[in-house]
PDB file of C-alpha atoms in Angstrom:
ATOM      1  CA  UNK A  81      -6.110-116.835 -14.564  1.00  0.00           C
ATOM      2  CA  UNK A  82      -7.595-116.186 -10.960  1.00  0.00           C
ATOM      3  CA  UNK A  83     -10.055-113.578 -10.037  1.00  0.00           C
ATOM      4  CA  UNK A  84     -10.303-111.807  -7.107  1.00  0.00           C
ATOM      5  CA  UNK A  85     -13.117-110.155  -4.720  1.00  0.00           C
ATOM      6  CA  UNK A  86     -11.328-107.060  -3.347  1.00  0.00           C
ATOM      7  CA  UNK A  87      -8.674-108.744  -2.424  1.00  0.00           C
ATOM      8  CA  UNK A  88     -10.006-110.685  -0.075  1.00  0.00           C
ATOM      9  CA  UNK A  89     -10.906-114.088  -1.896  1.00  0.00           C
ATOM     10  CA  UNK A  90      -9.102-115.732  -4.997  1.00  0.00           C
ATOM     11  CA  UNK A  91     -10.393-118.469  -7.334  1.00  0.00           C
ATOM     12  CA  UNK A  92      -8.898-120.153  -9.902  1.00  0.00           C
ATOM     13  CA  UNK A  93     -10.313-119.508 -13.289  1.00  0.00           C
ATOM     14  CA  UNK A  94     -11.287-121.745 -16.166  1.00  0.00           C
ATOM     15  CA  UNK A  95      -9.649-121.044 -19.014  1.00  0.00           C
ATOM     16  CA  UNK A  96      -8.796-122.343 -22.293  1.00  0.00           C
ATOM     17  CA  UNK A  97      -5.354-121.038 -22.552  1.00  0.00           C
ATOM     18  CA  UNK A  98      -2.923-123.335 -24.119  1.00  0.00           C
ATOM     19  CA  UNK A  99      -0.320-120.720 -22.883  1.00  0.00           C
ATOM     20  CA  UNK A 100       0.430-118.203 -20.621  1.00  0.00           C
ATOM     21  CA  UNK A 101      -0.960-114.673 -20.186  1.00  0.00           C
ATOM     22  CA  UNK A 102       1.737-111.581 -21.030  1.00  0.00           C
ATOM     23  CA  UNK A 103      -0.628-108.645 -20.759  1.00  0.00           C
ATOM     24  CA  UNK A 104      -4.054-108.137 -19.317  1.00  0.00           C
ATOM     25  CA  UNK A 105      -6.337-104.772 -19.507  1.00  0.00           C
ATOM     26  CA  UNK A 106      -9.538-103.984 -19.211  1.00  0.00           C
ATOM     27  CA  UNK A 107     -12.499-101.887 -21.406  1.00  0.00           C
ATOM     28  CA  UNK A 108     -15.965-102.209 -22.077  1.00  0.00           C
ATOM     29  CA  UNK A 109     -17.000-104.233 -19.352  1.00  0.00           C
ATOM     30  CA  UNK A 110     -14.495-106.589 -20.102  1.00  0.00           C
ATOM     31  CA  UNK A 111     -11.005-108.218 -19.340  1.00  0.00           C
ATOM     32  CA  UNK A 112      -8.630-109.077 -22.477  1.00  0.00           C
ATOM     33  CA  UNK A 113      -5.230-110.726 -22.190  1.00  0.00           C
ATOM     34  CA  UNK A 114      -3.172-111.524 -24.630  1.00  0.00           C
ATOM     35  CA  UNK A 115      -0.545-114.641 -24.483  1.00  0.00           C
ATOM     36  CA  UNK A 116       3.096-115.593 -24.590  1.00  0.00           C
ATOM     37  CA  UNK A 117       4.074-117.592 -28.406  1.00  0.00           C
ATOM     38  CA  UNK A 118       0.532-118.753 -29.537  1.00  0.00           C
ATOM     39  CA  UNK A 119      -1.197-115.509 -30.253  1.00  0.00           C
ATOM     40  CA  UNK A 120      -4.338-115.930 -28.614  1.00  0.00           C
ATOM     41  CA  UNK A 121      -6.371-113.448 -27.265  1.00  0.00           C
ATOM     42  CA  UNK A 122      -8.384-114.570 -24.651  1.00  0.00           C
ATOM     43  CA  UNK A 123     -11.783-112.226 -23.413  1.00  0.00           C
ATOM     44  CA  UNK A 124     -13.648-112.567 -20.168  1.00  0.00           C
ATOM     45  CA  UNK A 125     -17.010-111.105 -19.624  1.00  0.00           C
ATOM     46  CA  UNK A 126     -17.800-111.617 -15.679  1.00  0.00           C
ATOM     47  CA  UNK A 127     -14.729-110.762 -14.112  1.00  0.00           C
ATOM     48  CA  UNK A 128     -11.932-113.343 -14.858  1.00  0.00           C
ATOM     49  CA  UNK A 129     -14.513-116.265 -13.549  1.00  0.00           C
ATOM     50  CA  UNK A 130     -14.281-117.967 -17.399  1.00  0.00           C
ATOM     51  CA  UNK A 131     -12.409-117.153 -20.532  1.00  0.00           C
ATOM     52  CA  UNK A 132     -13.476-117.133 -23.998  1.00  0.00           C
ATOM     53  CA  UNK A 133     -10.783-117.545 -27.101  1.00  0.00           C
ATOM     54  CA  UNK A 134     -10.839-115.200 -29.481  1.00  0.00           C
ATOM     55  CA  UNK A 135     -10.167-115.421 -33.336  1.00  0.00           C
ATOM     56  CA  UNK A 136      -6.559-115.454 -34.017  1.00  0.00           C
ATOM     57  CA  UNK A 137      -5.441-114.204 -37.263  1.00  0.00           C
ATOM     58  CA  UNK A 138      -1.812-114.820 -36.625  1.00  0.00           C
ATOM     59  CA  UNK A 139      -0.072-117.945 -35.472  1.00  0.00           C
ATOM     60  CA  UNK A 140       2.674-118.147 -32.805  1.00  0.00           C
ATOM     61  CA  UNK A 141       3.746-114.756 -31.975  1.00  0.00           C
ATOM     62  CA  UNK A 142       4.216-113.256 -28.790  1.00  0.00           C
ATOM     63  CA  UNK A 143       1.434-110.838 -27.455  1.00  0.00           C
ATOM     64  CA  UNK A 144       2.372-107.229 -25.779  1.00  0.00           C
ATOM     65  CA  UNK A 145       0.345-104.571 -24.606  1.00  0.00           C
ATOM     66  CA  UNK A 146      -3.126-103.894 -25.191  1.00  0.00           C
ATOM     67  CA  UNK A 147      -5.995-101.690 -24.960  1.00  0.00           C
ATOM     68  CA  UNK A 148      -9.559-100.622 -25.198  1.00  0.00           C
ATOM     69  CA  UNK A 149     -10.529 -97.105 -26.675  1.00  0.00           C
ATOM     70  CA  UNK A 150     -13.059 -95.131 -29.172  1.00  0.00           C
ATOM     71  CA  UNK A 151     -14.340 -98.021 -29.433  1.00  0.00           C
ATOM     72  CA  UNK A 152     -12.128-100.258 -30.757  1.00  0.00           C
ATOM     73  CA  UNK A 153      -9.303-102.745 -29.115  1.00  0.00           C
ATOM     74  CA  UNK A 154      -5.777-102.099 -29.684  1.00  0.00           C
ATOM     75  CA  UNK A 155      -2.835-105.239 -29.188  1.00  0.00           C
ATOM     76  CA  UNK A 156       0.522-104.973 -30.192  1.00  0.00           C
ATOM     77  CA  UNK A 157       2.641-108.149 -31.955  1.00  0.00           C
ATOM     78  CA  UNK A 158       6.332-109.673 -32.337  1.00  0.00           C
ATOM     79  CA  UNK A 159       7.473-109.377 -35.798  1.00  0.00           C
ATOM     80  CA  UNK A 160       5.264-105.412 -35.938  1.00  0.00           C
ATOM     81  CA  UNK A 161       1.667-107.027 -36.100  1.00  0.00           C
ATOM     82  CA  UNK A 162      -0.697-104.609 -34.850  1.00  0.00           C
ATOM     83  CA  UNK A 163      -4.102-105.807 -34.479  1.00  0.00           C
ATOM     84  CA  UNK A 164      -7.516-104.523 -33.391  1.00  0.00           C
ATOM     85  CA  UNK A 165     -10.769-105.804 -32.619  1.00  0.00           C
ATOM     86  CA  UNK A 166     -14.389-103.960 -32.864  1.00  0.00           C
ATOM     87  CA  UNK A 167     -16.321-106.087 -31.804  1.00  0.00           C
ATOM     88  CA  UNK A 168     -15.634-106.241 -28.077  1.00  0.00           C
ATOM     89  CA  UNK A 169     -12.785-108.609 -28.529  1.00  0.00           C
ATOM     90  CA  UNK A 170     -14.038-111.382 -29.872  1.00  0.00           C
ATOM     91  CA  UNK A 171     -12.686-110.940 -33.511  1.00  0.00           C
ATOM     92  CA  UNK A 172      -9.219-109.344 -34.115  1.00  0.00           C
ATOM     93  CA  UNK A 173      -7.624-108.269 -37.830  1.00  0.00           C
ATOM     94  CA  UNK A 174      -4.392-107.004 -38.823  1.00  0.00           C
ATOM     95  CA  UNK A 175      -4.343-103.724 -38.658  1.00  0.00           C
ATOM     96  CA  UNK A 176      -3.004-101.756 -41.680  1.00  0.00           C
ATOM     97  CA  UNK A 177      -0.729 -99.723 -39.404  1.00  0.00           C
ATOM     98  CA  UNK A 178       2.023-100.901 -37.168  1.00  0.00           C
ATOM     99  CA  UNK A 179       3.045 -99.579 -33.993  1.00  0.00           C
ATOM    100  CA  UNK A 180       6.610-100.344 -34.111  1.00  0.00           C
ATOM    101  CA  UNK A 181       9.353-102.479 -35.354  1.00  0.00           C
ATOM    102  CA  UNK A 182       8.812-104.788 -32.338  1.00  0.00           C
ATOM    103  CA  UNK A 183       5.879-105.423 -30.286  1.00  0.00           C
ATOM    104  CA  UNK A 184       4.995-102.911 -27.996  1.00  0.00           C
ATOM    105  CA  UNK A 185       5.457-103.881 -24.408  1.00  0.00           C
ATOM    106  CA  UNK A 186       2.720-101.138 -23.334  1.00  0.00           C
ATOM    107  CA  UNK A 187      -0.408 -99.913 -24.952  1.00  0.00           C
ATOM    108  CA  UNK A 188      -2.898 -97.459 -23.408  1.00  0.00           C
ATOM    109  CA  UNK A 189      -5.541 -94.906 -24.683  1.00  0.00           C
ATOM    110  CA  UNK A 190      -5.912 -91.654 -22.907  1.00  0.00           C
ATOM    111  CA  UNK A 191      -6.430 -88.161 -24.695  1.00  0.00           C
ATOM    112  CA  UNK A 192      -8.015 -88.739 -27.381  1.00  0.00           C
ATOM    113  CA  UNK A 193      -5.182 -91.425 -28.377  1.00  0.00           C
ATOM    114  CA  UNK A 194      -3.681 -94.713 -28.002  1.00  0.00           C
ATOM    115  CA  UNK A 195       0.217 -94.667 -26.889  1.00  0.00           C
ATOM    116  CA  UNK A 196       2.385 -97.389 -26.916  1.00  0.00           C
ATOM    117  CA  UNK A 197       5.894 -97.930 -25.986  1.00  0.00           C
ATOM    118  CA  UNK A 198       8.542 -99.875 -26.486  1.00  0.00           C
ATOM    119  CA  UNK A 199      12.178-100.093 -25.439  1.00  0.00           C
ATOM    120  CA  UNK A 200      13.469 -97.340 -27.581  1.00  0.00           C
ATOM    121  CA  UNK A 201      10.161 -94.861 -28.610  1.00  0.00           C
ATOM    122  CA  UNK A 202       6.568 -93.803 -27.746  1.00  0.00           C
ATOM    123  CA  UNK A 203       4.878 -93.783 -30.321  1.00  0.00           C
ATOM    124  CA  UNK A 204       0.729 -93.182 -30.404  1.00  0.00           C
ATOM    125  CA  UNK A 205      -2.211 -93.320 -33.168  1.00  0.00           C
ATOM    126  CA  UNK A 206      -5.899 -92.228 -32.905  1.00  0.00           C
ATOM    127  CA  UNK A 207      -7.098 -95.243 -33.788  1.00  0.00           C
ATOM    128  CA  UNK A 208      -5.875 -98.653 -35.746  1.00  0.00           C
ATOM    129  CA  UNK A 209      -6.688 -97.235 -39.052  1.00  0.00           C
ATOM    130  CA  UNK A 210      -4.376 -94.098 -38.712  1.00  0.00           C
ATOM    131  CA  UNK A 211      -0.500 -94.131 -38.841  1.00  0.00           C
ATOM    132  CA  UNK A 212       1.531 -93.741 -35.504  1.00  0.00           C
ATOM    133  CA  UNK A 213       3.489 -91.338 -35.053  1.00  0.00           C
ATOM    134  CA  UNK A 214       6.752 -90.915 -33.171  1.00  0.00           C
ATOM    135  CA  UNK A 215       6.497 -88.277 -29.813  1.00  0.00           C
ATOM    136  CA  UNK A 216       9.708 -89.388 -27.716  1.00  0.00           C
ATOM    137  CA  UNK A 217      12.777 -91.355 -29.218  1.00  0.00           C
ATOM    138  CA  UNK A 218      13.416 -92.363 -25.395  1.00  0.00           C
ATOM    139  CA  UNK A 219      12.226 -95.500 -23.295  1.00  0.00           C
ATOM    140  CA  UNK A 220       8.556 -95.704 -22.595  1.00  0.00           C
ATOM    141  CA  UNK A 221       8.543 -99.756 -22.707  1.00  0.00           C
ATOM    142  CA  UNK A 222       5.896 -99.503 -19.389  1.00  0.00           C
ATOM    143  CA  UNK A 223       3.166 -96.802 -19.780  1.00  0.00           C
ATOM    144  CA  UNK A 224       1.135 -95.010 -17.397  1.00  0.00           C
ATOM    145  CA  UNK A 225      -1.542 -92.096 -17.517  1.00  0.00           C
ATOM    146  CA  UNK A 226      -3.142 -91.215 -14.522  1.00  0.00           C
ATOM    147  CA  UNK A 227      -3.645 -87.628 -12.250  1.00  0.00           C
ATOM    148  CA  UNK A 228      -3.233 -85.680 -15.786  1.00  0.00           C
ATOM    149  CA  UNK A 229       0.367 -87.060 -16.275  1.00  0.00           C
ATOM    150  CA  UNK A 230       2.089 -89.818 -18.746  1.00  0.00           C
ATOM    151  CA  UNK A 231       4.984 -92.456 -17.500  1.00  0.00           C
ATOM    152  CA  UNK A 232       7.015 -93.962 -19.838  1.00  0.00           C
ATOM    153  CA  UNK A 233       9.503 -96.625 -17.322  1.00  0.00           C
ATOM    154  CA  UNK A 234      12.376 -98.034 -19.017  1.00  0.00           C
ATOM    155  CA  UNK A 235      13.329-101.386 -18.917  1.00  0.00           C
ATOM    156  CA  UNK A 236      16.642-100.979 -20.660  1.00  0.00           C
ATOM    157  CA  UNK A 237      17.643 -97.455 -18.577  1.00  0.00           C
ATOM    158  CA  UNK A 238      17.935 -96.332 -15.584  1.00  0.00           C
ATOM    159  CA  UNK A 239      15.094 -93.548 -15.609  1.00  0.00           C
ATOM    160  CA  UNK A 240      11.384 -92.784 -16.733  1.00  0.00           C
ATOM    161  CA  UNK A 241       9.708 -90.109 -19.599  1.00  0.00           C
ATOM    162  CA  UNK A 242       7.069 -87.419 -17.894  1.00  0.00           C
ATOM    163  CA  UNK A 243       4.571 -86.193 -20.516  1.00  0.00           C
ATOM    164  CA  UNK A 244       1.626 -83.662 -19.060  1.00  0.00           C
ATOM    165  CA  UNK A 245       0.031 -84.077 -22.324  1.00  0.00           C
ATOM    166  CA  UNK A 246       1.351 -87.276 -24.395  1.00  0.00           C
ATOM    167  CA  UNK A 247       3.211 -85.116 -27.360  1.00  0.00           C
ATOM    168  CA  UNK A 248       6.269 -82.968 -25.148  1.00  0.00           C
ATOM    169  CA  UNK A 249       8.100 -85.826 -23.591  1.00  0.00           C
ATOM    170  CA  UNK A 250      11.007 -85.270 -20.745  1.00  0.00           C
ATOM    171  CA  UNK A 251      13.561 -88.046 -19.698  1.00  0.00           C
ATOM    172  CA  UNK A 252      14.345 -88.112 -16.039  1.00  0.00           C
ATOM    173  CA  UNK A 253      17.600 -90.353 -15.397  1.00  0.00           C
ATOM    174  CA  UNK A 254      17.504 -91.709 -11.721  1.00  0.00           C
ATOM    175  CA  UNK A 255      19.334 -89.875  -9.680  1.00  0.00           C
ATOM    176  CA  UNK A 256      20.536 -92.820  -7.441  1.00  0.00           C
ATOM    177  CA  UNK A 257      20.463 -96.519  -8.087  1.00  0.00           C
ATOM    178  CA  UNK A 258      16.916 -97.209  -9.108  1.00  0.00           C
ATOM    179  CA  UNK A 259      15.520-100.336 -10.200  1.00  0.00           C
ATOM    180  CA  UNK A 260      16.980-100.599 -13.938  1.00  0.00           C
ATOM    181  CA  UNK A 261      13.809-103.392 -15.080  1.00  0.00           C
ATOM    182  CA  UNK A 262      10.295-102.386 -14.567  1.00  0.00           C
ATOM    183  CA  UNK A 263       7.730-104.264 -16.187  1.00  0.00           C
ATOM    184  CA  UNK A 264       4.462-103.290 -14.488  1.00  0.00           C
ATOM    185  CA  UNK A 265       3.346 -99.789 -13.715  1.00  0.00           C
ATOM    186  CA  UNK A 266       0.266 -98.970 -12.461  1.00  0.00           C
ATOM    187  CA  UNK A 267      -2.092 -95.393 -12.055  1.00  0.00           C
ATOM    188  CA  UNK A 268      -5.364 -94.351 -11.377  1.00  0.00           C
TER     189      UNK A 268
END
């Protein structure tokens, strides 16, 4: 990983990441990421500088989205592992509630809940020890909250789900040639 100083300045970090990083998000003063095939979670406490390894109660699946809410960290699994961490990342468990049938290529928290998508639902839970529940049988792989307003970008369609408050879900096909893969959406 590499950290940055507005932009300005990049360093390369140390790390001890035997692969690489699918999904990074931040919470609680810190930077998680979670990796491609080895199922690591890696934590860093001062910005990306150095990386710790956290417990890994799986071995070798793939990592999707992730993140940090009521306190508690959220990651999502190949193969439906959900796992979650209270302890500031550094310990994870398997959660007794799944997200989905496949790992979840976006997780966020915002409203009160965590939402994650994937390429066929959005789904979201209060918290990992609560079931999830279905709001939108539509693409939402890439989530976004931000300005009052959920994103759900498909990487499978050609168009994006508008939620003002996370349940009532609409899909918007593109209306000219759009990009038909997104992967990384951001908000503020």
């Amino acid at each position: 990983p590499v950290t940055i100083s507005y932009g300005i300045n990049w360093t390369q970090g140390v790390s001890a990441i035997s692969n690489g990083l699918r999904k990074v998000a931040y919470g609680n003063g810190r930077f998680v990421a979670s990796t491609w095939f080895t199922s690591e979670i890696m934590y860093s406490t001062n910005n990306g500088a150095s990386w710790n390894l956290s417990s890994d109660p799986l071995s070798g699946y793939t990592g999707g989205g992730l993140a940090y809410g009521a306190g508690q960290w959220i990651a999502s699994f190949s193969n439906s592992y959900t796992l979650y961490s209270l302890d500031d990342a550094q310990t994870w468990s398997i959660a007794p509630y799944s997200m989905s049938s496949v790992d979840s290529d976006s997780v966020i928290y915002a409203n009160g809940y965590f939402h994650a998508g994937d390429v066929s639902n959005i789904r979201r839970s209060t918290g990992y020890n609560q079931p999830w529940s279905d709001v939108h049988n539509n693409t939402g792989s890439v989530l976004v909250y931000g300005n009052g307003t959920f994103i759900g970008a498909s990487i499978t369609s050609n168009g994006v789900s508008v939620s003002t408050n996370g349940t009532s879900w609409t899909f918007n096909p593109y209306t000219t040639n759009g990009p038909k893969a997104v992967d990384i959406v951001t908000g503020k």
